[in-house]
XYZ file of C-alpha atoms in Angstrom:
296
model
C -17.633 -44.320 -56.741
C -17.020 -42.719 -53.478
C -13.283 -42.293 -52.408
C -11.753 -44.007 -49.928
C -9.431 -42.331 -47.109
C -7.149 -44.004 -45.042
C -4.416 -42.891 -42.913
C -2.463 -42.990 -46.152
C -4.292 -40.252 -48.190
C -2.177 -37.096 -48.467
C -3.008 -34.614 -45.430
C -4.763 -37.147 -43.388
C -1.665 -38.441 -41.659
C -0.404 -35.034 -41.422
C -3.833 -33.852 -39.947
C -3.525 -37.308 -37.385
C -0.452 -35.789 -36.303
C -1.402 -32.444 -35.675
C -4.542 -33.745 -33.559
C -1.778 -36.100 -31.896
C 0.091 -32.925 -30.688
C -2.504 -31.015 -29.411
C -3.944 -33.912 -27.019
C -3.213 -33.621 -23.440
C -0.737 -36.477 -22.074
C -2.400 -36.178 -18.545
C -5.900 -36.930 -19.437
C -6.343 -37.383 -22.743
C -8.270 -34.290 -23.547
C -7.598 -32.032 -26.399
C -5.394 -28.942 -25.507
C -5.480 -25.489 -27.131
C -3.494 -25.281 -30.380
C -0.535 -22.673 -30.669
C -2.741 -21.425 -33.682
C -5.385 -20.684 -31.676
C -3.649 -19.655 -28.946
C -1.820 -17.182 -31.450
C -5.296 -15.511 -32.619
C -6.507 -14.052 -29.555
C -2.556 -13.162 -28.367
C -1.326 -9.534 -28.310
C 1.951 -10.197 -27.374
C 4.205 -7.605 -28.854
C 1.401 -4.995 -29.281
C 1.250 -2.036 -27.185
C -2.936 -0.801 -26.120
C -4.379 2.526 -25.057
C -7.144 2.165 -22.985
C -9.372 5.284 -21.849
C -11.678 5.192 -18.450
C -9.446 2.831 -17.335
C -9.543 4.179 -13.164
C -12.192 1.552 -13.100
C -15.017 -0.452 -14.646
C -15.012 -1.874 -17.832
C -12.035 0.145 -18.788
C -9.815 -1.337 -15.602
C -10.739 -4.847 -16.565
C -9.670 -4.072 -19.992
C -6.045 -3.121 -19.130
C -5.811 -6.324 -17.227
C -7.302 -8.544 -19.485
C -4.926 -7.077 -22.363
C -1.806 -7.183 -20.096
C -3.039 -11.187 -19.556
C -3.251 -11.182 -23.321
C 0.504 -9.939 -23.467
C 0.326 -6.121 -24.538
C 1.893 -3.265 -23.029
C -0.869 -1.112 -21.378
C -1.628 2.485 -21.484
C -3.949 3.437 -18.991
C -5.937 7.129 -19.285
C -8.408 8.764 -17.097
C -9.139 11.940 -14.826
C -8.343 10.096 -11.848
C -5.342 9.794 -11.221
C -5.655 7.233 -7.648
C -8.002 5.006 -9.546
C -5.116 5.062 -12.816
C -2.592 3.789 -9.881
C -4.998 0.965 -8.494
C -5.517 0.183 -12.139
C -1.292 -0.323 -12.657
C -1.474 -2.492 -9.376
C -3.694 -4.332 -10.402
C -2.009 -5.014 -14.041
C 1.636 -5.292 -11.977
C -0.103 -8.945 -10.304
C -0.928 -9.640 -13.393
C 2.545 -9.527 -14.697
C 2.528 -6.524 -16.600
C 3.227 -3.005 -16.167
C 1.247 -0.293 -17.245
C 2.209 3.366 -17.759
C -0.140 5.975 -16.744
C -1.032 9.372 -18.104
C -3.699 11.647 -16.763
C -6.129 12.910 -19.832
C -9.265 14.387 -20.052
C -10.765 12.841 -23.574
C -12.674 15.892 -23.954
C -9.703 17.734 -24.966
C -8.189 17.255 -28.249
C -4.566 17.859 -27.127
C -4.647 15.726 -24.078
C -5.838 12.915 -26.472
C -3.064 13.378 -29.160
C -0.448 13.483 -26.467
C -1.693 10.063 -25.236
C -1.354 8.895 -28.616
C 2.310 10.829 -28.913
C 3.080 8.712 -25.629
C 2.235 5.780 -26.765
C 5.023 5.785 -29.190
C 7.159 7.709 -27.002
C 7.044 4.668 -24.631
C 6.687 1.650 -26.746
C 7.661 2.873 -30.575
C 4.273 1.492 -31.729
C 0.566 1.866 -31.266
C -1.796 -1.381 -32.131
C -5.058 -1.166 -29.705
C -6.727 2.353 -28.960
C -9.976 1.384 -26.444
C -12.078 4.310 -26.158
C -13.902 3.266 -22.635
C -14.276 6.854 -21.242
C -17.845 7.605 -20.326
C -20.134 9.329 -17.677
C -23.676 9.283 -17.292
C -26.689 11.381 -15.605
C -30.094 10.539 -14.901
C -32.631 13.170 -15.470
C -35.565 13.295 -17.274
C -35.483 15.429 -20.742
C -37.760 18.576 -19.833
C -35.311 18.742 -16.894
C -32.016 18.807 -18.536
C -30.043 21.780 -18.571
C -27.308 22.883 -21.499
C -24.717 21.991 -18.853
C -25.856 18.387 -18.378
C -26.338 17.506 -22.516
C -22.204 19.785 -23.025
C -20.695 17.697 -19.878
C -22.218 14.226 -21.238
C -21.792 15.072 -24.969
C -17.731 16.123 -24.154
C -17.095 12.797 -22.859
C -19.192 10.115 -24.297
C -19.089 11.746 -28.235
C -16.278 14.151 -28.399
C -14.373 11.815 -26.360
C -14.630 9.167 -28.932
C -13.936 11.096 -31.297
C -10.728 12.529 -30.453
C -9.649 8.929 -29.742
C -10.734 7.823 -33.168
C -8.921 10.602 -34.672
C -5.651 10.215 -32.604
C -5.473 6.382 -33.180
C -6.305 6.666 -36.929
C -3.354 9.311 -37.035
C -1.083 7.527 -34.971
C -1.522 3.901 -36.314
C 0.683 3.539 -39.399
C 1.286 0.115 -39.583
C -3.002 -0.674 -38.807
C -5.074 -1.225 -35.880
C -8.073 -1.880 -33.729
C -10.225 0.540 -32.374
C -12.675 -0.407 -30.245
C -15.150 1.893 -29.305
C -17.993 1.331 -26.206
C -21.501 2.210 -27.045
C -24.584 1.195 -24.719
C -27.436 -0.851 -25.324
C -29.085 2.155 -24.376
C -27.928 3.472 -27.842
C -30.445 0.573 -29.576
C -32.996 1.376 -27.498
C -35.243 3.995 -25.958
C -33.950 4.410 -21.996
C -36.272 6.778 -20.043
C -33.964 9.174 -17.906
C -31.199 8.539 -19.763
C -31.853 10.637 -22.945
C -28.661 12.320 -23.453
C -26.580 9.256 -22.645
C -28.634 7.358 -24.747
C -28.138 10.031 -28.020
C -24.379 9.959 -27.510
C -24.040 5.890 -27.148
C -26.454 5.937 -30.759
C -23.875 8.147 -32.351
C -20.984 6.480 -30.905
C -22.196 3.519 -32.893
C -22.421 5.021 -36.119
C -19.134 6.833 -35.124
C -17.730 3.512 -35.358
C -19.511 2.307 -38.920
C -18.000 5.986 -40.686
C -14.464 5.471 -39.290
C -14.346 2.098 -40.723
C -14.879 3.092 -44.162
C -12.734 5.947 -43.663
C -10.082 3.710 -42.165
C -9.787 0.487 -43.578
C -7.412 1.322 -46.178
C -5.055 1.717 -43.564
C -5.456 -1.718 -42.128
C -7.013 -0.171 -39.197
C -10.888 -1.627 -38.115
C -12.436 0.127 -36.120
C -15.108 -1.462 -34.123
C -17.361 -0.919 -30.822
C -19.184 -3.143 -27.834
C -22.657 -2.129 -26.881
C -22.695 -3.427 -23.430
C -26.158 -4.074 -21.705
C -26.521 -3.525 -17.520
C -22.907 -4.087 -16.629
C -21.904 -4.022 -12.747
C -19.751 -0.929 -12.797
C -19.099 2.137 -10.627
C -20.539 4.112 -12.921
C -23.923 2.426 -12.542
C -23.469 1.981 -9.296
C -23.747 5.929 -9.119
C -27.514 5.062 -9.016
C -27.897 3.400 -5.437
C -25.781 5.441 -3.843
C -26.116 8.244 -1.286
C -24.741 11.604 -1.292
C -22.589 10.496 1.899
C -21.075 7.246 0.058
C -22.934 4.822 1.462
C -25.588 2.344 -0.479
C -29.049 2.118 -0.565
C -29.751 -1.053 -1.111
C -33.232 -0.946 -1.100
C -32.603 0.722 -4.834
C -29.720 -1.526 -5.604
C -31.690 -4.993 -4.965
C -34.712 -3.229 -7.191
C -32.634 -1.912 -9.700
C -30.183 -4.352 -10.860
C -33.700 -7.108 -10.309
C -34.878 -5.436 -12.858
C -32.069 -5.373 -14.779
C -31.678 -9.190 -14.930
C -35.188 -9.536 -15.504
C -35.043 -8.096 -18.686
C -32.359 -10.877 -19.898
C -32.945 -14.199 -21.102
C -30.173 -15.272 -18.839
C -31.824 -13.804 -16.211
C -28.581 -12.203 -15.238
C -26.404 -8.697 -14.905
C -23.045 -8.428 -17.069
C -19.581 -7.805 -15.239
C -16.488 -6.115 -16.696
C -14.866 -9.127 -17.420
C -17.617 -10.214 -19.789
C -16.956 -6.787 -21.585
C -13.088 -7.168 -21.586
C -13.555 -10.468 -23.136
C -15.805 -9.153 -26.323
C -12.871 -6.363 -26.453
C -10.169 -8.655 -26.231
C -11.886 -10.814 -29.597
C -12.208 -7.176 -31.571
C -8.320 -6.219 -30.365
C -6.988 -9.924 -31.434
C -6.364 -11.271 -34.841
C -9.210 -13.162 -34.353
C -11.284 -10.787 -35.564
C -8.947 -9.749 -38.144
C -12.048 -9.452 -40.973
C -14.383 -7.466 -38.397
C -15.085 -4.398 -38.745
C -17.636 -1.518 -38.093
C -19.533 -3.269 -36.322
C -21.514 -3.242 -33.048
C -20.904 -6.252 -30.787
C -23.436 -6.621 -28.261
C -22.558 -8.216 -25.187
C -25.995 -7.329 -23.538
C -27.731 -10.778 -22.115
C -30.155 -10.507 -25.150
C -31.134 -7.102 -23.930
C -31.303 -6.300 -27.357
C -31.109 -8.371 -30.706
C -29.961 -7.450 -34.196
């Protein structure tokens, strides 16, 4: 005989009044929960986020500070690092800056040491650092594949390592591969090698890792509307050719099933998910916020 449930039956009445409380009083629509509001907070957590004098990496210290964490922002430039903390200040945080080069191991560690110098505690590490070159491979020199490697690999790498030091009460690290990495990307050889290891990077650090409570995961963003991309339209004298620009970033969308082109803040937001609680059972993995660029 099938059971019957009223508003009687244990739970349900509780469940009637939970459903009560989270419908809007102005028009009758269901609000977020606290609960779920909860998951994706990081109030009380303090971030480190490299690259962060613009791009992907300056949307992510915003859209953490909006989250509620205390920001860390890292780069070479130190004028985009202070646009970066203005732009964090309107959103009601404040971040602190310090100047590092991710290619050097000691610069990286005392990011890490500043961290808890600053806030007593280190809960998000975002390695977002990256550069890129085009060039075909029988025209790279050593000097291009060392200067891309430093950055896009070592960098990582040192970030991984400082974090996984640094984090003793557990973590997220979330690392930022390429689409490219997934895929073969003419003129972009180099890039494309250190974006592939970046992701498998990410898949030995989580074994190594976990134990600690600490996931380590990455984004694999497809054609996102960045400076560095931007780098490929224009001139030597700053200006744009646009000419290239309408072609390239055509193209670009073409290639989607959305029939679009990805901006920072739909990176921050896939970063935000693998920082939050909400992904508290995620780990080495390879999220792919590329328009369908590439599925796996």
């Amino acid at each position: 005989m099938a059971e019957t449930i009223t508003d009687s039956t244990p739970g349900v009445a509780d469940a009637h009044e939970r459903n009560r409380a989270m419908t809007s009083k102005t028009d009758g629509r269901p609000a977020l929960s606290s609960e779920l509001v909860e998951q994706f907070s990081l109030h009380g957590r303090t971030a480190v986020i490299t690259g962060a004098a613009g791009g992907i990496g300056r949307q992510a210290a915003i859209t953490f500070t909006q989250a509620g964490a205390d920001v860390l922002i890292a780069d070479v430039g130190v004028a985009g690092l202070e646009e970066t903390a203005e732009m964090v200040a309107a959103a009601g945080g404040n971040a602190t800056i310090v100047p590092t080069d991710v290619s050097d191991r000691d610069q990286v560690n005392a990011l890490a040491d500043a961290a808890i110098k600053t806030h007593g505690r280190l809960d998000i590490w975002a390695n977002v650092a990256g550069v890129i070159r085009y060039m075909n491979i029988v025209d790279a020199t050593p000097e291009d594949v060392e200067f891309i490697t430093k950055i896009n690999l070592w960098g990582t790498y040192w970030g991984v390592a400082a974090a996984g030091r640094t984090m003793t009460n557990g973590g997220s690290i979330i690392n930022v591969s390429s689409a490219g990495g997934d895929m073969p990307a003419p003129t972009l050889s180099i890039y494309a090698m250190t974006k592939a290891a970046v992701s498998h990077l990410t898949r030995c650090a989580a074994v190594e890792l976990g134990a600690n409570n600490i996931r380590v995961n990455a984004i694999a963003p497809g054609f996102t509307d960045t400076p560095m991309v931007q780098s490929r339209w224009t001139n030597a004298d700053g200006s744009t050719n646009e000419a290239e620009r309408e072609s390239y970033t055509s193209t670009r969308a073409a290639q989607s099933p959305l029939r679009t082109i990805a901006t920072p803040e739909d990176q921050s937001w896939a970063m935000l998910y693998l920082a939050s609680d909400a992904s508290r059972f995620i780990t080495g993995q390879v999220i792919r916020p590329n328009g369908g660029v590439v599925m796996a």
